[in-house]
Coordinates of C-alpha atoms in Angstrom, one line a residue:
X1 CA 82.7 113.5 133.8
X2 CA 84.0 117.1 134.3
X3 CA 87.5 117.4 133.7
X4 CA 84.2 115.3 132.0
X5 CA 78.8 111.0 132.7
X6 CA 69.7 105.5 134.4
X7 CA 67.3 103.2 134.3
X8 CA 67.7 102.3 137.6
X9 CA 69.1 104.7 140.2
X10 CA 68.8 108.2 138.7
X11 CA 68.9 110.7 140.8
X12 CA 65.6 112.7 141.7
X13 CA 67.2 115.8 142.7
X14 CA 64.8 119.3 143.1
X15 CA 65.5 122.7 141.8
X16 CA 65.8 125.5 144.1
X17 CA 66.8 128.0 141.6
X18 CA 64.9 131.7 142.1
X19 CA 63.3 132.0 138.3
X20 CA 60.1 133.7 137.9
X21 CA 58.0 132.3 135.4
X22 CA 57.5 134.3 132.4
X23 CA 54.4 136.7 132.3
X24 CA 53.5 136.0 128.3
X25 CA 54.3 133.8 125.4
X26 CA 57.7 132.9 124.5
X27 CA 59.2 134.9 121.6
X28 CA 61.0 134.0 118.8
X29 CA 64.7 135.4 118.0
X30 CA 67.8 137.2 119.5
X31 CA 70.8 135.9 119.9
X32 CA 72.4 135.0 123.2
X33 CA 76.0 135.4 124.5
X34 CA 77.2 133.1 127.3
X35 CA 80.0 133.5 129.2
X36 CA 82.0 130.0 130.5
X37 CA 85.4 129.9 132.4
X38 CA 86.2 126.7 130.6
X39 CA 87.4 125.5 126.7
X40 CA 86.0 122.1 124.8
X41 CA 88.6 120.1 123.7
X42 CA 87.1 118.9 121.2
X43 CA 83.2 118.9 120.2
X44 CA 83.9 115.8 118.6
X45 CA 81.6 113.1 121.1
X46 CA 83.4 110.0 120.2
X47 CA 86.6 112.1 121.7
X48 CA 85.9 113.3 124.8
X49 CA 84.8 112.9 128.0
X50 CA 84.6 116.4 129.1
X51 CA 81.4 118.2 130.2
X52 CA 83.1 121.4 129.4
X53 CA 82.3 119.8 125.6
X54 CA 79.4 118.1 126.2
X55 CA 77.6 121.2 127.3
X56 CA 77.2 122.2 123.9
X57 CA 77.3 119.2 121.9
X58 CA 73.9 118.8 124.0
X59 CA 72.7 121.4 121.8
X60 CA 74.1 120.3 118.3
X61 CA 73.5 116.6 118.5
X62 CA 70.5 114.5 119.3
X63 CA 70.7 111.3 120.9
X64 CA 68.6 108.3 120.4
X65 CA 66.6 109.1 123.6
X66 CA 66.4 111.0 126.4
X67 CA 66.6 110.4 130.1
X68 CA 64.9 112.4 133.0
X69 CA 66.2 112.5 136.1
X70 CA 63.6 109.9 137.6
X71 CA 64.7 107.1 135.2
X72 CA 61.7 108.0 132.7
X73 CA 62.9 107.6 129.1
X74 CA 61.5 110.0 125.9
X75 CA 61.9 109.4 122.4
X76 CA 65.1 111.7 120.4
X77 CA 66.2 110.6 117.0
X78 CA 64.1 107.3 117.5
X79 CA 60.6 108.1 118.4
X80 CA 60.0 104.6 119.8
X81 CA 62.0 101.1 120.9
X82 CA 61.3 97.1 121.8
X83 CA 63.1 94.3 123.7
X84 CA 63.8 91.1 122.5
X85 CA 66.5 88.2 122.5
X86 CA 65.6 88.2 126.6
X87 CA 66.3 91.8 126.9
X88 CA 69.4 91.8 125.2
X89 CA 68.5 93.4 121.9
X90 CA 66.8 96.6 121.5
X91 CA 65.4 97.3 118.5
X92 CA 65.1 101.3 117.4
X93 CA 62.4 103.0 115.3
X94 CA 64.3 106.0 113.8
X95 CA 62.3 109.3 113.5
X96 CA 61.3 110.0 109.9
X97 CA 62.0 113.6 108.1
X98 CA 65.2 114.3 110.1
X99 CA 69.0 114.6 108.6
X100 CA 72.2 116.1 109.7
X101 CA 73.2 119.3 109.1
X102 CA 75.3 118.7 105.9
X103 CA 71.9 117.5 104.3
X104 CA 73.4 114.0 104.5
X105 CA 70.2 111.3 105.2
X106 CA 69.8 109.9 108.6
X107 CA 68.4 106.0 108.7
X108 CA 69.7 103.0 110.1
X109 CA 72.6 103.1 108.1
X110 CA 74.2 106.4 109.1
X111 CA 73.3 105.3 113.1
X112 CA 75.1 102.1 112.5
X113 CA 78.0 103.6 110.8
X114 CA 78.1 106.3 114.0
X115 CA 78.5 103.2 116.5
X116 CA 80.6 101.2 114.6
X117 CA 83.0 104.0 113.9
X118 CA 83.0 105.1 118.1
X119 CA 83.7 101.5 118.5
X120 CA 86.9 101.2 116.3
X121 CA 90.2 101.3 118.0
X122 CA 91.3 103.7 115.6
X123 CA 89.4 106.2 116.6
X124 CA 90.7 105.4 120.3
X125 CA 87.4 106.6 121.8
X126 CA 87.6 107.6 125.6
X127 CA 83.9 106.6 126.5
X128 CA 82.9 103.9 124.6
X129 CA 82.3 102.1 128.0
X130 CA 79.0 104.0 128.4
X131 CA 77.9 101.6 126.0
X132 CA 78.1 98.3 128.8
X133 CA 78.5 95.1 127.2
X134 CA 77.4 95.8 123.7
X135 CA 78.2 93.1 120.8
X136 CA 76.9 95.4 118.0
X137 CA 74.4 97.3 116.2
X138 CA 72.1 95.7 112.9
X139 CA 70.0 97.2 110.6
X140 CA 66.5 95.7 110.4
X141 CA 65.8 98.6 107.6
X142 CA 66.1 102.2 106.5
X143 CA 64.5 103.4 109.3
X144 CA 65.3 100.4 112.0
X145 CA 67.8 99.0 113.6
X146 CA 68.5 96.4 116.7
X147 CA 71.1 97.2 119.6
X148 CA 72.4 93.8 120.8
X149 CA 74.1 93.2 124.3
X150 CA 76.1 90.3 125.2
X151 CA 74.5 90.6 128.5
X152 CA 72.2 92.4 130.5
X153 CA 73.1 96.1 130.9
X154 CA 71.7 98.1 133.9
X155 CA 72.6 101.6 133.2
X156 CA 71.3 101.0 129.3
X157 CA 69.7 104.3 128.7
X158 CA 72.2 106.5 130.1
X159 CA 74.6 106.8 127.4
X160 CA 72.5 106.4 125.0
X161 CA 71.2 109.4 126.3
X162 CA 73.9 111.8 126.2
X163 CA 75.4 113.3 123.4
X164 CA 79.1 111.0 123.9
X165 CA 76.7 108.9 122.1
X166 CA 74.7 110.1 119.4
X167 CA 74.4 110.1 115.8
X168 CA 77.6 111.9 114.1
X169 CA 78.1 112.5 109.8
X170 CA 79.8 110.5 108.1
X171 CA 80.6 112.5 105.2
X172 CA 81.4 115.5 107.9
X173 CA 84.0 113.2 109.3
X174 CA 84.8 112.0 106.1
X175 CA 85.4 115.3 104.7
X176 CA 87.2 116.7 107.7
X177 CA 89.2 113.6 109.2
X178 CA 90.9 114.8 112.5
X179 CA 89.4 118.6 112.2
X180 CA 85.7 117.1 112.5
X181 CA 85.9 118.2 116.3
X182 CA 86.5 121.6 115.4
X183 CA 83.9 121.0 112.1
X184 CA 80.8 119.2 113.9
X185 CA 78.0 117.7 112.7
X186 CA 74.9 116.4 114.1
X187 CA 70.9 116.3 113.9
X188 CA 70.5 118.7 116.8
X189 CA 68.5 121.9 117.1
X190 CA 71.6 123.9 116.8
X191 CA 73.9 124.1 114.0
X192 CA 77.9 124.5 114.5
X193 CA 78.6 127.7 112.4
X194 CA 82.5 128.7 114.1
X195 CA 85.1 128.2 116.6
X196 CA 87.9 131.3 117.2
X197 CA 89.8 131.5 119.8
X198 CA 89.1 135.0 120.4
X199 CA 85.3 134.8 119.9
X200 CA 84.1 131.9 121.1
X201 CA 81.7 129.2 119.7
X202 CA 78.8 130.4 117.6
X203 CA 76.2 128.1 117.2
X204 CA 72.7 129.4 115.1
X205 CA 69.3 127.3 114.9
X206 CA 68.6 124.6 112.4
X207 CA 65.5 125.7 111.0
X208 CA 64.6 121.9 109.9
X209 CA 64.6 121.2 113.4
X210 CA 61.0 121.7 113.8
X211 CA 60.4 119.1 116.8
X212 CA 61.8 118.0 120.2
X213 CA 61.6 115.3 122.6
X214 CA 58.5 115.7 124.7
X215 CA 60.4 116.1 127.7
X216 CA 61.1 119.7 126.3
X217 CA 58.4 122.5 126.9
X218 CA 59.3 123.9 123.5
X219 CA 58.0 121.2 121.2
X220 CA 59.3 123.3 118.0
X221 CA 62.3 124.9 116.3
X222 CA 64.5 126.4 119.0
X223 CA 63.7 130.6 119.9
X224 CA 66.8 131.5 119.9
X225 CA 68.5 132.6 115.8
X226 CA 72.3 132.1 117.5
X227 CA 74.4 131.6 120.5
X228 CA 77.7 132.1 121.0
X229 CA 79.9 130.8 123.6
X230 CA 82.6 132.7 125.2
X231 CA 85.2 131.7 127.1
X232 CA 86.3 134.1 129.7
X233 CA 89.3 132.6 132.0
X234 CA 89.0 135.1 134.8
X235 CA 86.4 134.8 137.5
X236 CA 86.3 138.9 138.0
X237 CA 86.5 139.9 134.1
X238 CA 83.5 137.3 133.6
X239 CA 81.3 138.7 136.1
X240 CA 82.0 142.1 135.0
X241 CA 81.0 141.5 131.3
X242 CA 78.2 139.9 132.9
X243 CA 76.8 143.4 134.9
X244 CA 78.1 145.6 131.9
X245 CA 75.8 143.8 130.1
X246 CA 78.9 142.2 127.3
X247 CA 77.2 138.6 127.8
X248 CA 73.6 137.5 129.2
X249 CA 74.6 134.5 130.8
X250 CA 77.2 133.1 133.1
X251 CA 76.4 129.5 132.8
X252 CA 78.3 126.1 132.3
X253 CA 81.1 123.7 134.1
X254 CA 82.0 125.7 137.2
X255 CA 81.6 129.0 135.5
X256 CA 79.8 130.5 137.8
X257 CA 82.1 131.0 141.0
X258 CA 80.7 129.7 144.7
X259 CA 81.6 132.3 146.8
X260 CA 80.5 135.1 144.5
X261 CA 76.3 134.0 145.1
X262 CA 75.7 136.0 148.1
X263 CA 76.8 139.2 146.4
X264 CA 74.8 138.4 142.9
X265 CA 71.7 137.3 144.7
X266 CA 71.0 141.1 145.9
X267 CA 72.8 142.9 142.0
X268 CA 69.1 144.2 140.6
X269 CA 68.8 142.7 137.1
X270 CA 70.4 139.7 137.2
X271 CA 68.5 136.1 138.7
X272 CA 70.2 132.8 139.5
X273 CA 69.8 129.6 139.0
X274 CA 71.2 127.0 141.6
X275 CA 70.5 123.5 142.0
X276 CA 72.5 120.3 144.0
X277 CA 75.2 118.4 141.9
X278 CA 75.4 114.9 140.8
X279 CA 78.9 114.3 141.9
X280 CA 81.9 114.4 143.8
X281 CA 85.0 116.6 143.5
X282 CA 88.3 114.6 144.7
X283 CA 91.9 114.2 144.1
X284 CA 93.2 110.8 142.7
X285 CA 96.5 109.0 144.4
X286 CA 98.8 107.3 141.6
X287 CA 99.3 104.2 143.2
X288 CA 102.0 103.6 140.3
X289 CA 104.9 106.1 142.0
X290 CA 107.2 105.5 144.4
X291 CA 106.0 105.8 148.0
X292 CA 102.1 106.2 146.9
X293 CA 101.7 102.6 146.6
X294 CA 102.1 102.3 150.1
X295 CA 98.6 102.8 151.5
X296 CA 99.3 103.9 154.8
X297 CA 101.6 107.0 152.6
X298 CA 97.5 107.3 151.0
X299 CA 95.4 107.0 154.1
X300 CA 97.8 109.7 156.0
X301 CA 97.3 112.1 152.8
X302 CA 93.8 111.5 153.2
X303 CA 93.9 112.6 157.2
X304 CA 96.1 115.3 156.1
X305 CA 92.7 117.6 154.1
X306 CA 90.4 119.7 156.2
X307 CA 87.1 119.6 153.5
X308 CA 85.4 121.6 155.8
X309 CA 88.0 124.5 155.1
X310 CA 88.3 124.0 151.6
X311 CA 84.5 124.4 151.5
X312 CA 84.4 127.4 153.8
X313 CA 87.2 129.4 152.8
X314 CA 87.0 128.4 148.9
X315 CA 83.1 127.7 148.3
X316 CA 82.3 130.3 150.8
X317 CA 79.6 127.7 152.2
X318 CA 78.5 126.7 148.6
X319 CA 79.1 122.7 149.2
X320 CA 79.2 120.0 151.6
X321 CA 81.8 117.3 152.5
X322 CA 82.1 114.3 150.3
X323 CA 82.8 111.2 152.4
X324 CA 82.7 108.5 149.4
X325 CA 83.4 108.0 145.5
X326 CA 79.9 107.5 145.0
X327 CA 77.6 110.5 145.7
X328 CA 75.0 111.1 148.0
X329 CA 72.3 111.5 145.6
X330 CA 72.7 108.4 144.6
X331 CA 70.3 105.6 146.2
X332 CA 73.3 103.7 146.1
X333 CA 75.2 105.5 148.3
X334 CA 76.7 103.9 151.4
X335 CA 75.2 105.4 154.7
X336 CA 78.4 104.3 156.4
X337 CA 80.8 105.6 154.4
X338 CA 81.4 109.4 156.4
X339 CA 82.1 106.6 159.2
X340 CA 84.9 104.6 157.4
X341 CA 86.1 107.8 155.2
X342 CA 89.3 109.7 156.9
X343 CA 88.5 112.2 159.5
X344 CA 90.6 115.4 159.4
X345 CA 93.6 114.0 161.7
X346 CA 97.0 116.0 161.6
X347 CA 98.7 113.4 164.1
X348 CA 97.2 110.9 162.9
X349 CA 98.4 111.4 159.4
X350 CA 102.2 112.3 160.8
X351 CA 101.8 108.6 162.3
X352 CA 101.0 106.9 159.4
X353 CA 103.8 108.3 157.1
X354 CA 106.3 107.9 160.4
X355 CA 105.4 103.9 160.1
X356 CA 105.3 104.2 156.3
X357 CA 109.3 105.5 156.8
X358 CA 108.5 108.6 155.8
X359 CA 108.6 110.9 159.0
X360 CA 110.7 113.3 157.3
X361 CA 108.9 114.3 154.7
X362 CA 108.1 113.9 150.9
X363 CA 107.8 116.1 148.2
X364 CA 105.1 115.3 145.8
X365 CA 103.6 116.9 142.3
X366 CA 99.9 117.9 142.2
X367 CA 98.2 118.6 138.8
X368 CA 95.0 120.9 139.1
X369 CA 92.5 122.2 136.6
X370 CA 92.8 125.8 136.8
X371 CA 89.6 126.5 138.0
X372 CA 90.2 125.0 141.2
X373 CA 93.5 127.0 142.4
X374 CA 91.9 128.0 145.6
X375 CA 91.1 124.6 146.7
X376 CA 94.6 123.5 145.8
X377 CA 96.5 125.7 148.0
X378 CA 94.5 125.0 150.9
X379 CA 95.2 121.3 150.0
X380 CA 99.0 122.2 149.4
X381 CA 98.5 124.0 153.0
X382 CA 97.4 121.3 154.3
X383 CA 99.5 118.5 153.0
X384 CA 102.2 120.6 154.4
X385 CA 101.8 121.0 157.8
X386 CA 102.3 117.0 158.3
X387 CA 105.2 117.7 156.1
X388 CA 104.3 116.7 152.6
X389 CA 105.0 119.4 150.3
X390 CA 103.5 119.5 146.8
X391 CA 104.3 121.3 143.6
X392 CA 100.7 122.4 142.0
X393 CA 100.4 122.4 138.0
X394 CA 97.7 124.0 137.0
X395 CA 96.2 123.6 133.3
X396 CA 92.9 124.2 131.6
X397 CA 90.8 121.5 131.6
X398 CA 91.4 120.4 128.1
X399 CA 95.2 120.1 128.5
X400 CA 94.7 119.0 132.1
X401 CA 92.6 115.8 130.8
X402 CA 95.1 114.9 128.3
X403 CA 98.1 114.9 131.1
X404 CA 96.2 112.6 133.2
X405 CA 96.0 110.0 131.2
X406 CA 99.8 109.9 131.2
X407 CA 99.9 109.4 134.9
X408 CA 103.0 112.0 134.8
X409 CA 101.9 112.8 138.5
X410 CA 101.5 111.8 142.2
X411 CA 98.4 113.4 142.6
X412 CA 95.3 114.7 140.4
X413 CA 92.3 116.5 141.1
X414 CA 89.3 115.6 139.3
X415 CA 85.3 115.1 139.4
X416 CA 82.4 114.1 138.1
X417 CA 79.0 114.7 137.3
X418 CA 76.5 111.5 136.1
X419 CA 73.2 110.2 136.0
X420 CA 73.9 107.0 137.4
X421 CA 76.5 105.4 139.5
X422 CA 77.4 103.7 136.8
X423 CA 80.1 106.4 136.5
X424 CA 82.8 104.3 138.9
X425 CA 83.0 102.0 136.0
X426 CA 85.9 103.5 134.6
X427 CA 87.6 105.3 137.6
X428 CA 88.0 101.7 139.2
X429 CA 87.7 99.3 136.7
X430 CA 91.8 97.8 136.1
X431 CA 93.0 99.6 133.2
X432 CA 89.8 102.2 132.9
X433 CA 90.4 105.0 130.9
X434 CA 89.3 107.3 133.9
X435 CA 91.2 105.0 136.4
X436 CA 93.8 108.0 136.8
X437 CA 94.8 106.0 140.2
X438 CA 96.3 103.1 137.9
X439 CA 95.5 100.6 140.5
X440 CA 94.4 97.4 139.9
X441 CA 91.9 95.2 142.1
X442 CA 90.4 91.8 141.3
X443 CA 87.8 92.4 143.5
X444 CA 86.5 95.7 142.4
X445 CA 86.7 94.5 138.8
X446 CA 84.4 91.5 139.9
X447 CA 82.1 93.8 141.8
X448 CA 82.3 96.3 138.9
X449 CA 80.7 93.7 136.7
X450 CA 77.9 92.9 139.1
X451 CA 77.0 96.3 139.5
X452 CA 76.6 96.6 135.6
X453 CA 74.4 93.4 135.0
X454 CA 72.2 92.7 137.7
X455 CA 68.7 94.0 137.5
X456 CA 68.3 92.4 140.9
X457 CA 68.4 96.3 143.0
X458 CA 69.4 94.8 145.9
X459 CA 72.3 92.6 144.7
X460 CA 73.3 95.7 142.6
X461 CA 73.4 98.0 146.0
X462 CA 75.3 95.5 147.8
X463 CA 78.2 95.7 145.1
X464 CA 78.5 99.5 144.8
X465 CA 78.2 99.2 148.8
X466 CA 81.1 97.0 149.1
X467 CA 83.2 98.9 146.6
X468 CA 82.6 102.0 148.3
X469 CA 84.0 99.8 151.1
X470 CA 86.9 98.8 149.4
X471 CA 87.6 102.2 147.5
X472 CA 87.6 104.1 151.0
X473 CA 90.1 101.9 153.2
X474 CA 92.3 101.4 150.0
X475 CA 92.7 105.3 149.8
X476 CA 92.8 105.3 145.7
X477 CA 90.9 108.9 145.8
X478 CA 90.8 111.6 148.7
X479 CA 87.3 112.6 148.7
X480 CA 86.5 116.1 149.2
X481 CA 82.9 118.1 148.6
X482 CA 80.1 117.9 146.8
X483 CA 78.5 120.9 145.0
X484 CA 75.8 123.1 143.4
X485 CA 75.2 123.8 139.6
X486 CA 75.0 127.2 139.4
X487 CA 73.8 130.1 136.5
X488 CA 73.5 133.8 136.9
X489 CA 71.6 135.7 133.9
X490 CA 70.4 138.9 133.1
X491 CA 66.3 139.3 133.8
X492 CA 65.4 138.8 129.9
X493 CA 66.4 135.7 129.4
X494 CA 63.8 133.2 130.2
X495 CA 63.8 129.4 130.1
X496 CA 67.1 128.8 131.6
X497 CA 67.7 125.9 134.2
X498 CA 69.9 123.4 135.0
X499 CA 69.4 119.8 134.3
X500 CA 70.3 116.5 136.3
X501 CA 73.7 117.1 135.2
X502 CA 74.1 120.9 135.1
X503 CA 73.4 120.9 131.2
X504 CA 70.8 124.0 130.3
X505 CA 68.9 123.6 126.8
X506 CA 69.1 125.9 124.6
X507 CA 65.8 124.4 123.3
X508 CA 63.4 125.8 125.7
X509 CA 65.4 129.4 126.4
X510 CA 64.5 132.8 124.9
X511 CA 64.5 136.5 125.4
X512 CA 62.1 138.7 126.5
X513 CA 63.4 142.1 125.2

């Protein structure tokens, strides 16, 4: 998820970014500086859902396996893996040689602690549901250890695959309690060295990490001897430590600003990297206040928004229209869904709130993410001229994330980006920690759980169809674009693309100076 995320379904999705190959061997050393617009909360994985965070625990932590984006799984921290108890259990081989960065031993023991501790409720984990219908973990023996399911589990490897899930210390977390977010510690080819607010997140290379999966190039330590992250709110000042050569690399959750492409495709020395998103960028409707439960008061907002201007006039073109909570890259995607999804309609949207009672107006509260202020006045623009006027909060995404799970708002923008579709689990599941529409719906919950446990493809596309269906006339999100990744970098770094889910690896990147 941004502001956050498949065995069957990934999405095979083709770069198109302009990188020239690099004319000789890779070279060791150097140390990179990359420029973000957005904070982690917390780089904690059993803490957060945010891909602002996730885009560098990627590089700290490594997860059991990893997952392309054609469904083929490689080994990680376990170098192999069998089924049994009818595909319920999967038993890991663990990768010899390896341990955290503290020196503390990984085995079965430490990977069982991990789960168990993601799974307490004290720990209050927001995305332990990537995990399916798991009844718990066992070790077999120092180096083995069985995941067992209560059921089938469609989407198995794609948790397992990210970082949310991998391996953590215990004696780190043991040692530094509540600060162990700020204090990570994983396996990963990158070690956490420090977080300041003024400087950014340093990361340097874990010289004992002298393999990778074999779905990296780079089968060896990591090039790079450091990165740092810096954090660099404004657009402008970004891209101008960027061309004054301050940082190498723009790169990370919506970093890099749309409508600024055109004019960095032709600046000599700097190359981009572009590539179609895995998601959908929409606002949520809290069914929960007042007149929002009504959903002729939801389906007249949703007429109210002109995507095509937001994408025009904020994305300058870098984007096209989302018509349904599930994205288009997706093979489970609903072909009729720009059909049933709500057609820019001004008089149309007056009717509906006339017949809700509301002809004369209402007055609403609309919390943004920061990065996203254009698209939120045109929204506020738009909500406006059928008279609904909104009041727009904006908040980084780290504070934004932690407001919407209050539901202290009306309306909330939000997106996504995932491997699977998998991901509308907990946006519409009743009482999902991402449902940030608060609704509750028998039959989506039923459908939910189909779409999680049933290997059968077809049956499983009929019930994301139907809750696309269902998800669209009930008006619980307004969809409203889908995207491109996007990273701009000076000509000596090498290496650098964008993964299925906008994630580069610091792994395979280097610099040819």
């Amino acid at each position: 998820m941004k502001g956050g995320a498949a065995l069957a379904g990934a999405a095979a999705i083709a770069g198109t970014g302009l990188m020239p190959k690099p004319a000789h061997a890779a070279k060791s050393g150097g140390d990179l500086r990359i420029a973000r617009g957005q904070e982690s909360d917390t780089l904690d994985p059993q803490k957060t859902v945010l891909l602002a965070s996730h885009e560098i625990m990627w590089q700290i932590y490594d997860p059991l396996i990893y997952l392309d984006e054609k469904g083929e799984v490689y080994p990680g921290a376990a170098i192999s893996w069998s089924f049994a108890n009818d595909n319920k259990s999967v038993i890991f081989k663990l990768r010899p040689g390896v341990e955290f960065h503290d020196g503390s031993p990984f085995n079965a023991e430490a990977v069982a602690w991990s789960f168990n501790h993601h799974l307490d409720p004290a720990t209050a984990s927001p995305n332990t549901w990537m995990y399916g219908p798991i009844d718990g973990v066992e070790v077999i023996d120092d180096m083995t250890i069985a995941y067992h399911y209560k059921e089938l589990f469609v989407p198995l490897w794609v948790g397992l695959s990210y970082s949310y899930c991998a391996p953590i210390s215990r004696a780190a977390v043991e040692k530094f309690g509540d600060q162990f977010g700020r204090n990570p510690v994983g396996t990963g080819p990158f070690k956490f060295d420090s977080w300041r607010p003024d400087q950014g997140i340093k990361l340097v290379r874990n010289e004992k990490h002298d393999w990778a999966t074999p779905w990296y190039k780079n089968k060896g330590k990591a090039y790079l001897d450091s990165v740092e992250y810096v954090v660099i709110p404004e657009d402008a000042t970004r891209l101008a430590a960027l061309e004054t050569g301050e940082v190498h690399v723009i790169s990370g959750t919506e970093s890099l600003p749309s409508d600024k492409i055109k004019r960095l495709s032709n600046t000599p020395g700097l190359k981009i990297f572009s590539r179609p998103a895995v998601g959908v960028f929409e606002f949520m409707i809290n069914t929960q206040h007042g007149p929002l439960g009504d959903v002729r008061v939801r389906r007249a907002i949703a007429h109210a928004i002109d995507k095509e201007k937001i994408i025009t006039l904020a994305l300058d073109g870098q984007g096209k229209a989302a018509y349904s909570a599930v994205a288009t890259s997706y093979a489970q995607y609903n072909p009729r869904s720009p059909e049933l999804d709500y057609a820019f309609d001004v008089e149309k949207a007056k009717a509906l709130l006339a017949e809700a009672g509301h002809g004369d107006g209402l007055t609403l509260t609309y919390l943004n993410i920061d990065s996203f202020t254009k698209q939120a006045e045109i929204i506020q623009q738009n909500l406006s001229a059928v008279g609904i006027e909104i009041k727009i909060s904006n908040y980084p995404v780290a504070e934004w994330f932690a407001l919407a799970g209050k539901g202290d708002f009306d309306l909330t923008f939000c997106y996504y980006t995932y491997s699977d579709p998998d991901l509308i689990y907990p946006f519409f599941i009743s009482g999902g920690g991402l449902n940030f529409s608060f609704h509750t719906n028998q039959e989506l919950d039923d459908l939910n759980n189909i779409q999680r446990t049933s290997f059968d493809a077809e049956k499983r596309k009929d019930a994301l169809y139907r809750m696309q269906e269902i998800i669209i006339d009930q008006a619980y999100w307004v969809n409203l674009w889908e995207g491109n990744y996007l990273a701009v970098m000076k000509e000596e770094v090498m290496g650098l693309e964008l993964d299925v889910v906008g994630f580069h690896h610091l792994q395979e990147i280097w610099l040819d100076t």
